[in-house]
PDB file of C-alpha atoms and ligand atoms in Angstrom:
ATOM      1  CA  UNK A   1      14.640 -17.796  32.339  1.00 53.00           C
ATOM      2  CA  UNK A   2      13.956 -17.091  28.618  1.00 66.00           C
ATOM      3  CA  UNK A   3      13.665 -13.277  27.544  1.00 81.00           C
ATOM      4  CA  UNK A   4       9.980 -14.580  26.040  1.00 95.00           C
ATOM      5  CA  UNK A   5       8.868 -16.450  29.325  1.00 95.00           C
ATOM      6  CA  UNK A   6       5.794 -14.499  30.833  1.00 94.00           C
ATOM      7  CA  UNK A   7       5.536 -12.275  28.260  1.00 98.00           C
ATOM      8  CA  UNK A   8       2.255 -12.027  26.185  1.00 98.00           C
ATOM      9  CA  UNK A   9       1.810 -11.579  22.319  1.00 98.00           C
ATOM     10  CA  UNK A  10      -0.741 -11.083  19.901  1.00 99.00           C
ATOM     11  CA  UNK A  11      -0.213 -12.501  16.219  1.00 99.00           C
ATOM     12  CA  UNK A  12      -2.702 -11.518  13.977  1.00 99.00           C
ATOM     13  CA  UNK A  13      -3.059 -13.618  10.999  1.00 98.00           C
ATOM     14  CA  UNK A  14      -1.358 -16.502  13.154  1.00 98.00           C
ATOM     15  CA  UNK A  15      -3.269 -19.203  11.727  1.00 98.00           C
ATOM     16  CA  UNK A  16      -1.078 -20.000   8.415  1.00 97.00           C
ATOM     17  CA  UNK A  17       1.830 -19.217   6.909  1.00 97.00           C
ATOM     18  CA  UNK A  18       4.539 -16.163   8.156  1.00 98.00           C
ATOM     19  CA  UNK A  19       1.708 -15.780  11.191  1.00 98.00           C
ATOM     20  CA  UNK A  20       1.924 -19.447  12.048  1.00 98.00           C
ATOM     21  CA  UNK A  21       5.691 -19.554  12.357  1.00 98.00           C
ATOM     22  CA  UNK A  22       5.992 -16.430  14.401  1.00 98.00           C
ATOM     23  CA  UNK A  23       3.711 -17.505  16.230  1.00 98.00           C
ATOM     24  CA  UNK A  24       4.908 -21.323  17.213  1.00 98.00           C
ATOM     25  CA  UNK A  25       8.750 -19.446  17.633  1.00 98.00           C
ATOM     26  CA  UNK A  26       7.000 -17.308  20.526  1.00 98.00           C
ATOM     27  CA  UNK A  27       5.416 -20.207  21.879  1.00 98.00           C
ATOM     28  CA  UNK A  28       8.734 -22.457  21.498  1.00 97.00           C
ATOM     29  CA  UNK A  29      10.508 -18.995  23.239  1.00 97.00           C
ATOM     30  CA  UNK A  30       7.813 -19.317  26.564  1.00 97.00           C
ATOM     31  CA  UNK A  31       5.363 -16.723  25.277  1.00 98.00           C
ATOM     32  CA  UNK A  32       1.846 -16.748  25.563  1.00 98.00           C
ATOM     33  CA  UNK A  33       0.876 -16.315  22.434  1.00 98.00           C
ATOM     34  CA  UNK A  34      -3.102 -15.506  21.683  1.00 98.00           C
ATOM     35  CA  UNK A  35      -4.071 -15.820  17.217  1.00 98.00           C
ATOM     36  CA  UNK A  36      -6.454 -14.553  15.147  1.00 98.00           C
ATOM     37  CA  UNK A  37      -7.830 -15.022  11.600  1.00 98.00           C
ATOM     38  CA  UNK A  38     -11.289 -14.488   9.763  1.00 98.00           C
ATOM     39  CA  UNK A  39     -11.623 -18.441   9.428  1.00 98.00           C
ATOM     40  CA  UNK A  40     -12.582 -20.368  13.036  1.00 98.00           C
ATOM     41  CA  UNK A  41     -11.657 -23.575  12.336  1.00 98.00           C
ATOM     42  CA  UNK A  42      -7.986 -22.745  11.301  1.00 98.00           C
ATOM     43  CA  UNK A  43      -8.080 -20.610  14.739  1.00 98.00           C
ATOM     44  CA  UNK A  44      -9.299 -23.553  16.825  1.00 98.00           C
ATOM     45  CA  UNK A  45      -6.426 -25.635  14.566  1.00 98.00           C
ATOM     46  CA  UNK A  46      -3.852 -23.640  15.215  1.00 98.00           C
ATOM     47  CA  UNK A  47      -4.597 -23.177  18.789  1.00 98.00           C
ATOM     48  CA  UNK A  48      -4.532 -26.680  19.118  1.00 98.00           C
ATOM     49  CA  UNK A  49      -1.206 -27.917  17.474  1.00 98.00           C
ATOM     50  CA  UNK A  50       0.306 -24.455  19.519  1.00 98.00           C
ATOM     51  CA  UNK A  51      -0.607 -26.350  22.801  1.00 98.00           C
ATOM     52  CA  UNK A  52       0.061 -29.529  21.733  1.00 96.00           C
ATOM     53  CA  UNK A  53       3.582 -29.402  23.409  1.00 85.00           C
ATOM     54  CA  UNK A  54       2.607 -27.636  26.553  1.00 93.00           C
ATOM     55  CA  UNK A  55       2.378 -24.308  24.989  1.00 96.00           C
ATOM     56  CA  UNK A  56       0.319 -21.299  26.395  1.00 98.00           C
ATOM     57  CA  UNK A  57      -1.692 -20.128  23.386  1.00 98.00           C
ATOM     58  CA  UNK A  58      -5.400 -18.949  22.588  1.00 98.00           C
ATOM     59  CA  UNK A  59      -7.190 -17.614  19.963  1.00 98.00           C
ATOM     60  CA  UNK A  60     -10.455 -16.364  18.416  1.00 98.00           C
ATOM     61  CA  UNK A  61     -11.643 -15.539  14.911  1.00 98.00           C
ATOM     62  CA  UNK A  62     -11.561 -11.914  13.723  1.00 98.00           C
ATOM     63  CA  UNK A  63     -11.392 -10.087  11.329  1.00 98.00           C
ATOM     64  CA  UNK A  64      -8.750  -6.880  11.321  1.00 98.00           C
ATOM     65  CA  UNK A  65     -10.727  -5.018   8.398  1.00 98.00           C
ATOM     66  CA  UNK A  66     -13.089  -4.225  11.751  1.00 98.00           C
ATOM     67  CA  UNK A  67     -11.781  -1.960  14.142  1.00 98.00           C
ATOM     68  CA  UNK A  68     -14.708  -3.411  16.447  1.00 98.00           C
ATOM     69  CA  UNK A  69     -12.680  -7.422  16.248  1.00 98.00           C
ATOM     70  CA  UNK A  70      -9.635  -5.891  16.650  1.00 98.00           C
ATOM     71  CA  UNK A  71     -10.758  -4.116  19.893  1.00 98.00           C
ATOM     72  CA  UNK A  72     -12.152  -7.533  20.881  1.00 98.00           C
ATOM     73  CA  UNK A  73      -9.354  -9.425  20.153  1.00 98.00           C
ATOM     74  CA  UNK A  74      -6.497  -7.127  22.068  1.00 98.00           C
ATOM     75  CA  UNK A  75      -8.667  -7.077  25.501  1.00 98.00           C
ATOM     76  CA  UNK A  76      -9.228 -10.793  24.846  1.00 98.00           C
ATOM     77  CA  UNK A  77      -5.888 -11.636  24.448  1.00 98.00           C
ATOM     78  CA  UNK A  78      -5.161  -9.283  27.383  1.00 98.00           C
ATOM     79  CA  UNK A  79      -7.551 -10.441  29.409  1.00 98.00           C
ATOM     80  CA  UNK A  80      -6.777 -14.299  29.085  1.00 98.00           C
ATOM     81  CA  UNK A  81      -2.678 -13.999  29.277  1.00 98.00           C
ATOM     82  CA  UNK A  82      -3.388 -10.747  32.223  1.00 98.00           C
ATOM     83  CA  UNK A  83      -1.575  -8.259  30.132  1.00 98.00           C
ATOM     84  CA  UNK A  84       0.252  -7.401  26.435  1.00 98.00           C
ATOM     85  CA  UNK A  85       3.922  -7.086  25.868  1.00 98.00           C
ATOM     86  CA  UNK A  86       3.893  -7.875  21.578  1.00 98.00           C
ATOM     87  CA  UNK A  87       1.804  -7.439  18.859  1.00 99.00           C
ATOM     88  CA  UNK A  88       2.724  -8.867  15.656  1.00 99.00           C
ATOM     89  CA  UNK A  89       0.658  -7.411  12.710  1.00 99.00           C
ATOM     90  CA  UNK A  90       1.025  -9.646  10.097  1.00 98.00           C
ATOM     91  CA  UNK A  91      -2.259 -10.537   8.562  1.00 98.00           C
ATOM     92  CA  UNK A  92      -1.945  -9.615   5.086  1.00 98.00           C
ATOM     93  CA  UNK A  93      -3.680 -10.146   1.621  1.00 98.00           C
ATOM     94  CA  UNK A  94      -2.304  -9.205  -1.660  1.00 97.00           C
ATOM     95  CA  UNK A  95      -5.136  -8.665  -5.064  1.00 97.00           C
ATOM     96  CA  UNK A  96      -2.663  -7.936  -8.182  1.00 98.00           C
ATOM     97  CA  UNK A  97      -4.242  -6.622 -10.789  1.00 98.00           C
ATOM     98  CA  UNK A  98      -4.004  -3.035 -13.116  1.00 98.00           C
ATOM     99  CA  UNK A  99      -5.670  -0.241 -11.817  1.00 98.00           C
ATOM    100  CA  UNK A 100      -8.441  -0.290 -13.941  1.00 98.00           C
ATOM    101  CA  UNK A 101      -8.943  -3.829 -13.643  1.00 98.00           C
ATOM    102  CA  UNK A 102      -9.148  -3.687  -9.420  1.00 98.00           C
ATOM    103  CA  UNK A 103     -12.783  -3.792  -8.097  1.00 98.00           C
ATOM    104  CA  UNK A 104     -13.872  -1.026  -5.315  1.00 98.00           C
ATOM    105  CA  UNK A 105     -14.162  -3.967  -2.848  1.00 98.00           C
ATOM    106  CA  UNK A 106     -10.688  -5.493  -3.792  1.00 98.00           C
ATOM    107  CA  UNK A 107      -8.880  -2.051  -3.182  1.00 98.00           C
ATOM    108  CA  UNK A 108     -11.317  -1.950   0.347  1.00 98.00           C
ATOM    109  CA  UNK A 109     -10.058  -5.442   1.122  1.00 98.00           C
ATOM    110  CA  UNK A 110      -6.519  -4.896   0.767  1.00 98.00           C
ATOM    111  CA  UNK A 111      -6.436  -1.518   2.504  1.00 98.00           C
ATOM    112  CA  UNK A 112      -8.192  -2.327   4.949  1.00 98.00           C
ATOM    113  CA  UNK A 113      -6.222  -5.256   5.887  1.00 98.00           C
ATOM    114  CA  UNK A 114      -2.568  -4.776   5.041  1.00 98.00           C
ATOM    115  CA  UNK A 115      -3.183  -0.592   6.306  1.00 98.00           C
ATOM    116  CA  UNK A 116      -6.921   0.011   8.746  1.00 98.00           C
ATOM    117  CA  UNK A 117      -6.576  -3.279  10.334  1.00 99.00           C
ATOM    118  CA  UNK A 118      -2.144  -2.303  11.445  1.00 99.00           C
ATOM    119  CA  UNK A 119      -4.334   0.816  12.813  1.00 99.00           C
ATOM    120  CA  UNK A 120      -6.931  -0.850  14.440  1.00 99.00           C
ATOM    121  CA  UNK A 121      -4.432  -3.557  16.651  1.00 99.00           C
ATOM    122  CA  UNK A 122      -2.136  -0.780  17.355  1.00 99.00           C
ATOM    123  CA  UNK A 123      -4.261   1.600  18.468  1.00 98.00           C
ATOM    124  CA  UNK A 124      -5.956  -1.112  21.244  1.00 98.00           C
ATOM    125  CA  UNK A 125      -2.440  -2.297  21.918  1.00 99.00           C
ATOM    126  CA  UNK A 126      -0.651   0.621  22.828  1.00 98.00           C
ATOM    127  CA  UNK A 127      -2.884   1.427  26.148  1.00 98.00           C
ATOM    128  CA  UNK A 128      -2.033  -2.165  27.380  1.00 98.00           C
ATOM    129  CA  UNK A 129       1.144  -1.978  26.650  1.00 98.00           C
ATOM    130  CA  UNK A 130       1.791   1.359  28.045  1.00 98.00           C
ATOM    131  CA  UNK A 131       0.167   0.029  31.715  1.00 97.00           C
ATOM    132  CA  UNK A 132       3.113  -2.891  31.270  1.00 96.00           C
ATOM    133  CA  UNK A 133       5.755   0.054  31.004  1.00 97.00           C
ATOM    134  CA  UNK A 134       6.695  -1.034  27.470  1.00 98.00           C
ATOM    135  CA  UNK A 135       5.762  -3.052  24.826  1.00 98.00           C
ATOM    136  CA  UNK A 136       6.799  -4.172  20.955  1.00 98.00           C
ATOM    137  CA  UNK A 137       4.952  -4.045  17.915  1.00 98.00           C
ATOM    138  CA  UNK A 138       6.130  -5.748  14.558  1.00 98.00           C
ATOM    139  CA  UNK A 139       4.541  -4.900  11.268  1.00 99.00           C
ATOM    140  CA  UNK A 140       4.948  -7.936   8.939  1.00 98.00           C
ATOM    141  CA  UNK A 141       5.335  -4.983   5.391  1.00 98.00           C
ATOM    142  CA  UNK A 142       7.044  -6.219   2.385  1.00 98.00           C
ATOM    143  CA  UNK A 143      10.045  -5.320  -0.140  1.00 98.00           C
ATOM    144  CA  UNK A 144       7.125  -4.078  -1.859  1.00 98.00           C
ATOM    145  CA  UNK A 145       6.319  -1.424   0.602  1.00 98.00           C
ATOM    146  CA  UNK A 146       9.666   0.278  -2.017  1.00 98.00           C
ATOM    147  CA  UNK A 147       9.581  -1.288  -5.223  1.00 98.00           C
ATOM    148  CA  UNK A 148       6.299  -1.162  -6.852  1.00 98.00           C
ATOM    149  CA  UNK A 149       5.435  -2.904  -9.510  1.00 98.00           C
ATOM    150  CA  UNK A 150       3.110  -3.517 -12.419  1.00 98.00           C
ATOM    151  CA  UNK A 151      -0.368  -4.802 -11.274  1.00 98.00           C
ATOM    152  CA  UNK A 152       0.472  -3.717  -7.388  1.00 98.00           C
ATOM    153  CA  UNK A 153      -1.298  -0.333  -7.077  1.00 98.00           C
ATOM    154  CA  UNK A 154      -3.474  -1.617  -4.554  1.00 98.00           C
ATOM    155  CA  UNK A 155      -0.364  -3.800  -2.454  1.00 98.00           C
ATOM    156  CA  UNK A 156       2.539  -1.312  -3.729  1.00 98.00           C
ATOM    157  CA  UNK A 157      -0.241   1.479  -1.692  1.00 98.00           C
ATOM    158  CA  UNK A 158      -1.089  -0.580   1.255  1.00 98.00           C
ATOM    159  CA  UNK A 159       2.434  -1.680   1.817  1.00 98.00           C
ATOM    160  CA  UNK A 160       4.185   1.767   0.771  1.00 98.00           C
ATOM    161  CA  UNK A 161       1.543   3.203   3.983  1.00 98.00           C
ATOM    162  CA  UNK A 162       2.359   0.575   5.993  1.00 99.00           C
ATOM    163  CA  UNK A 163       5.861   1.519   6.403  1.00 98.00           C
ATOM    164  CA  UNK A 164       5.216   5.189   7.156  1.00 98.00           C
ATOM    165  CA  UNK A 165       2.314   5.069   9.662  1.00 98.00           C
ATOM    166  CA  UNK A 166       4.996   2.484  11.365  1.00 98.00           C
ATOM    167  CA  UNK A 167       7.905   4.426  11.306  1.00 98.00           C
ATOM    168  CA  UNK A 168       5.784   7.621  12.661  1.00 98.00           C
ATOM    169  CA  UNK A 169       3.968   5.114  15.311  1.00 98.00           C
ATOM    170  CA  UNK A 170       7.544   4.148  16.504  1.00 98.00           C
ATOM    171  CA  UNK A 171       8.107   8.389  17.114  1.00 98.00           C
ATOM    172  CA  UNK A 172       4.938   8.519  18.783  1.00 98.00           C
ATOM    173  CA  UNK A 173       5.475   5.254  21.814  1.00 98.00           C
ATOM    174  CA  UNK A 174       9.278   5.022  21.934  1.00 98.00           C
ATOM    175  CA  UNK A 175       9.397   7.053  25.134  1.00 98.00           C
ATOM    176  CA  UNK A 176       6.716   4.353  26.535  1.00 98.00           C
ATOM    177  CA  UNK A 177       9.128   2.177  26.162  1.00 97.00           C
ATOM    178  CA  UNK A 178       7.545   0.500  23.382  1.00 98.00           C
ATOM    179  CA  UNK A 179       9.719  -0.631  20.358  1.00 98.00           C
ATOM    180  CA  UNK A 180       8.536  -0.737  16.843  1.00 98.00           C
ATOM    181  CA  UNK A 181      10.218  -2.198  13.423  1.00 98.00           C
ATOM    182  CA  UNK A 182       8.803  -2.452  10.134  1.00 98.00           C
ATOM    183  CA  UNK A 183      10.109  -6.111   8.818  1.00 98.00           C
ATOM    184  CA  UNK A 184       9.911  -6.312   4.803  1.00 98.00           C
ATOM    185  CA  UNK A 185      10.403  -9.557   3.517  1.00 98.00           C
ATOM    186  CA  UNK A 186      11.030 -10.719  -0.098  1.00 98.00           C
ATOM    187  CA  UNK A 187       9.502 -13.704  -1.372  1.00 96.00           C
ATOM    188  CA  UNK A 188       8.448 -16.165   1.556  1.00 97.00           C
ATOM    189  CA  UNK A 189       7.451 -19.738   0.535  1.00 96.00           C
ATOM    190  CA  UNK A 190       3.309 -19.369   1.783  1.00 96.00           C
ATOM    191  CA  UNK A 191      -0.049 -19.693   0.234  1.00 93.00           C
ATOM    192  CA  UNK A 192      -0.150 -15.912  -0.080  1.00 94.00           C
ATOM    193  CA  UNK A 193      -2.765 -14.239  -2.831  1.00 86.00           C
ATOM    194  CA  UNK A 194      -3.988 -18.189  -3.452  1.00 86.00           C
ATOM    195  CA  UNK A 195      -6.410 -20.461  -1.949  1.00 83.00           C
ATOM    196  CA  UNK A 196      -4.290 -23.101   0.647  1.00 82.00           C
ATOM    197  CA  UNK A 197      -2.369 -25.567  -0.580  1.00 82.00           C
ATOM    198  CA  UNK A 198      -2.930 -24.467  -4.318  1.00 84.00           C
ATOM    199  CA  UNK A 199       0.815 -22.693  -4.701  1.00 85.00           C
ATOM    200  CA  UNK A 200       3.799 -25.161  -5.071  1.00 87.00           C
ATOM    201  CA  UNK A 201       6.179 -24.852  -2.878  1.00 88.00           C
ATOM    202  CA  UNK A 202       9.443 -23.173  -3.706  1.00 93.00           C
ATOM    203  CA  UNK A 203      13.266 -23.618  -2.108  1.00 94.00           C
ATOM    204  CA  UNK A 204      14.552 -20.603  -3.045  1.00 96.00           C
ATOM    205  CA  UNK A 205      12.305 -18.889  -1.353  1.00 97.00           C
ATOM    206  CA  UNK A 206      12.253 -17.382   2.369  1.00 98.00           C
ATOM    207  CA  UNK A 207      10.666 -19.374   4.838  1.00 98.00           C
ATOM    208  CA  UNK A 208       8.009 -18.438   7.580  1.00 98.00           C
ATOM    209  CA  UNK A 209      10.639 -19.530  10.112  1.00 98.00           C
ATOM    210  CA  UNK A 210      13.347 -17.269   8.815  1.00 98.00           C
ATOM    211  CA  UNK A 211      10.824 -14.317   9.336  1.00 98.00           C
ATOM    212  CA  UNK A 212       9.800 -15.527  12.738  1.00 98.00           C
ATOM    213  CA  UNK A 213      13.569 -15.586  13.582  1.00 98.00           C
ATOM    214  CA  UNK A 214      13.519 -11.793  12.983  1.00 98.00           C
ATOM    215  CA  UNK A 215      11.005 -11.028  15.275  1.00 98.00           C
ATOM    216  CA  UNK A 216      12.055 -13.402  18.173  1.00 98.00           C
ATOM    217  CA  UNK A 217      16.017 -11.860  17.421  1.00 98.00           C
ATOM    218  CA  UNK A 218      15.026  -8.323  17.252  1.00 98.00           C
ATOM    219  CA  UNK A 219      12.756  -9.097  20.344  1.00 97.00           C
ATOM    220  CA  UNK A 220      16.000  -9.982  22.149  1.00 96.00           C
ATOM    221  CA  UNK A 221      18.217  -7.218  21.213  1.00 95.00           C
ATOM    222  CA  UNK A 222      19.505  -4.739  23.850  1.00 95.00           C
ATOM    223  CA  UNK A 223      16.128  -2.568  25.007  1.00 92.00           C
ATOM    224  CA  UNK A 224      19.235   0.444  24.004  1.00 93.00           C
ATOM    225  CA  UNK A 225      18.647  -0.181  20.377  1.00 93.00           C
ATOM    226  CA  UNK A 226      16.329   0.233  18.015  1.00 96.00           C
ATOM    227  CA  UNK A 227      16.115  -2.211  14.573  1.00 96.00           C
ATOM    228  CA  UNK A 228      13.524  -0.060  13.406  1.00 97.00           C
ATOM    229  CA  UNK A 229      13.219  -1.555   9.766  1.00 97.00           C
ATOM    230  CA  UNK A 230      14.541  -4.677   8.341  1.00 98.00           C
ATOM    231  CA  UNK A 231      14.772  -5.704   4.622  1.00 98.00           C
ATOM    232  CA  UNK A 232      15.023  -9.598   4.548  1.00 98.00           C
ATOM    233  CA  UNK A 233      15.708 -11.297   1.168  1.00 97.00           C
ATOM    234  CA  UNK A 234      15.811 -14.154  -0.408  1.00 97.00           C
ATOM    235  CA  UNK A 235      19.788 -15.054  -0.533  1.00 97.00           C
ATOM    236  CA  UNK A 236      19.544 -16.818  -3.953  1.00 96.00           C
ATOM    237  CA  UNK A 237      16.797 -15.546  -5.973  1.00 95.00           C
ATOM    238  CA  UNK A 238      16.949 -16.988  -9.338  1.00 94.00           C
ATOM    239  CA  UNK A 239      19.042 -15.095 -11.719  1.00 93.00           C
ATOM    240  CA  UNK A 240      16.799 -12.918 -13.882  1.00 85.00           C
ATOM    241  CA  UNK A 241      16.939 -13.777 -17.756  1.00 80.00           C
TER     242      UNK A 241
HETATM  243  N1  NAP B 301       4.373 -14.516   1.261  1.00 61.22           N
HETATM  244  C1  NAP B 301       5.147 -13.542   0.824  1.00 61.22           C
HETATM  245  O1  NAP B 301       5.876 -13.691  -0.180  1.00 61.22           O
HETATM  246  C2  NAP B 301       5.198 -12.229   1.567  1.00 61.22           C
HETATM  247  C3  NAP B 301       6.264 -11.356   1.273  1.00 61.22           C
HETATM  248  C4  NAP B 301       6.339 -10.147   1.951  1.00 61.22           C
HETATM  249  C5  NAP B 301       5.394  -9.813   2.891  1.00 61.22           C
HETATM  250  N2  NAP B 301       4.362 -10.668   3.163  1.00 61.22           N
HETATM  251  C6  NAP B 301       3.383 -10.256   4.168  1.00 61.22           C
HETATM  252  O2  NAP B 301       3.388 -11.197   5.220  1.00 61.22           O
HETATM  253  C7  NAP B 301       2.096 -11.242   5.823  1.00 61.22           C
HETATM  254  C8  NAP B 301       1.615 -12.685   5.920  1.00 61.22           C
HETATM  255  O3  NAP B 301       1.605 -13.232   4.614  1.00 61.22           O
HETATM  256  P1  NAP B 301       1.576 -14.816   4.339  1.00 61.22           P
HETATM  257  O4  NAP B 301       2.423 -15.040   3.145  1.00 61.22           O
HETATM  258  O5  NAP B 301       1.842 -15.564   5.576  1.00 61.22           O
HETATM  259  O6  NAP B 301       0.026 -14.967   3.896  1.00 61.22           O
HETATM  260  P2  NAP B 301      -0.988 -16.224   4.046  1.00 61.22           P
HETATM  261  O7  NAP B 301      -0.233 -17.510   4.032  1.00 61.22           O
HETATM  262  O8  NAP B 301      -2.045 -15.970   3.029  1.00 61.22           O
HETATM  263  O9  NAP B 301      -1.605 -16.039   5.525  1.00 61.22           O
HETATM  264  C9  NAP B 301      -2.355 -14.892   5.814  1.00 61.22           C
HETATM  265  C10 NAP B 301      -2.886 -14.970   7.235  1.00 61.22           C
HETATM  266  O10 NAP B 301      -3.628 -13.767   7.514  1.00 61.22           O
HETATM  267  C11 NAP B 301      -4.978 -14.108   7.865  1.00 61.22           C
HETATM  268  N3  NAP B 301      -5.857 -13.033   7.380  1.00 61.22           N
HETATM  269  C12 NAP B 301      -6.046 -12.596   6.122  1.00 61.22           C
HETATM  270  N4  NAP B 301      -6.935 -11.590   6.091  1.00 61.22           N
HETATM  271  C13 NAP B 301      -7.314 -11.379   7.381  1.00 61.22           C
HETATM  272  C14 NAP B 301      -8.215 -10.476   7.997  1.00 61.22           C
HETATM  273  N5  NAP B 301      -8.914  -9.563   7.298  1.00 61.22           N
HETATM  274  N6  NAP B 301      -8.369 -10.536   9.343  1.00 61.22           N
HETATM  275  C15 NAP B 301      -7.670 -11.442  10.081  1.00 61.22           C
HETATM  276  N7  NAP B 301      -6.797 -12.315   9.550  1.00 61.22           N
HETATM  277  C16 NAP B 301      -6.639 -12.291   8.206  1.00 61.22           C
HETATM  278  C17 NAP B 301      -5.220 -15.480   7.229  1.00 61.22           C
HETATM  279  O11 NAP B 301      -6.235 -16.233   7.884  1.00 61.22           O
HETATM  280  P3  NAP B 301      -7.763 -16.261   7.298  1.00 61.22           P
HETATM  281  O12 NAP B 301      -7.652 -16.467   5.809  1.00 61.22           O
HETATM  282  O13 NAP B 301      -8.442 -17.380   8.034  1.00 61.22           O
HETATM  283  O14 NAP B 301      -8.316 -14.926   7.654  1.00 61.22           O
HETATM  284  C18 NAP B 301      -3.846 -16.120   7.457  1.00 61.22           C
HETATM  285  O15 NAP B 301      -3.746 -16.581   8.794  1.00 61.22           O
HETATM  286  C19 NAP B 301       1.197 -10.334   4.979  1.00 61.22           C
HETATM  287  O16 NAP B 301       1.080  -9.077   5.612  1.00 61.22           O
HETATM  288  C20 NAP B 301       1.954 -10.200   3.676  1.00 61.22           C
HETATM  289  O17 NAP B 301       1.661  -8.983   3.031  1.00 61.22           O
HETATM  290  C21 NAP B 301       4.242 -11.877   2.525  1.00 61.22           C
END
């Protein structure tokens, strides 16, 4: 039997890009794997294609910026599959612009996605998977939760946060049994910070897979150790001029 079979996850932002991948590899690895995004068609899409092959997979449109959806969506999810064993907080945006050039509502969307809505999911989570004697939770940060960068107050922030209310979460539940890593990935070939299908797409770049490869090795390593963060880069890069 496959270390995934019977288990249950929760992928939020699993309707495109990094989300998507991670959330077909669980699928592919005998999860049941249950999606959200703010968008309810690319839900019901995604849903879809993630049964298409005999898959166990649900979803429903939320949005994380709400701790009230994200409350909804864990007892869903728990509910449907009869219990939680992953949560994969990955639904991200990313506004870059200079300080002064940042609107109130841009800095409140970012935040409140990339930082509140990590919060929200893990806070609903960890009761579920505390009644399951254990649990994992992966929070999809960035390279850019160290290296900040001109025009990424608002990301560098939310990011930069990100990686210590995870590594202080993963003090707080690791005698539950429940497992938590901070992944940062470089560059990942998506339609991140642009409308879909407006970015061209770029080979040097990491792929959604090779990020949903993390989670579904990490998943699988000895219940002993701990891979609490993981910086995951682009191999060749171009060179810089
Ligand atoms: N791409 C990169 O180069 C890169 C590098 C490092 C880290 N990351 C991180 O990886 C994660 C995923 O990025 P990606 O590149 O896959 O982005 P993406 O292609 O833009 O996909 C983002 C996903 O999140 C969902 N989402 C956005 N806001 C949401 C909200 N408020 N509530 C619920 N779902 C929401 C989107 O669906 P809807 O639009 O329908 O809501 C979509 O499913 C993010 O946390 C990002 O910061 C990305």
């Amino acid at each position: 039997m496959a270390q995934l079979d019977g288990k249950v996850a929760v992928v939020t932002g699993g309707t495109r890009g990094i989300g998507w991948s991670i959330a077909r590899a669980l699928v592919r690895e005998g999860a049941s794997v249950f999606v959200c995004g703010r968008d309810p068609r690319r839900v019901e899409a995604a849903v879809e294609e993630l049964r298409s092959n005999g898959g166990r997979a649900d979803g429903l449109a939320a949005d994380v910026r709400r701790h009230e959806d994200c409350r909804r969506l864990i007892a869903a999810a728990a509910e449907r599959f009869g219990g939680l064993d992953i949560l994969v907080n990955n639904a991200g945006v990313g506004v870059f612009k200079p300080v002064d050039q940042i609107s109130v509502e841009e800095w409140d969307e970012v935040i409140g996605t990339n930082l509140s809505g990590v919060f929200y999911c893990s806070r609903e989570a960890i009761p579920w998977m505390r009644r399951r004697g254990g649990g994992y939770i992966f929070n999809i940060s960035s390279l850019a939760a160290i290296n900040p960068m001109p025009g990424g107050a608002a990301y560098n922030a939310s990011k930069f946060g990100l990686n210590g209310f995870t590594e202080a979460m993963m003090q707080d539940v690791r005698y539950d049994g429940i497992r938590v890593s901070t992944i940062m990935p470089g560059s990942v070939d998506t339609d991140f910070a642009a409308e879909p299908g407006a970015k061209k797409r770029e080979t040097w770049k990491l792929t959604g897979d090779d990020i949903a490869k993390a989670v579904v090795d990490l998943y699988k390593y000895p219940k002993s150790s701990l891979a609490s963060r993981i910086e995951l880069r682009p191999s060749q890069p171009p060179r810089k001029k």
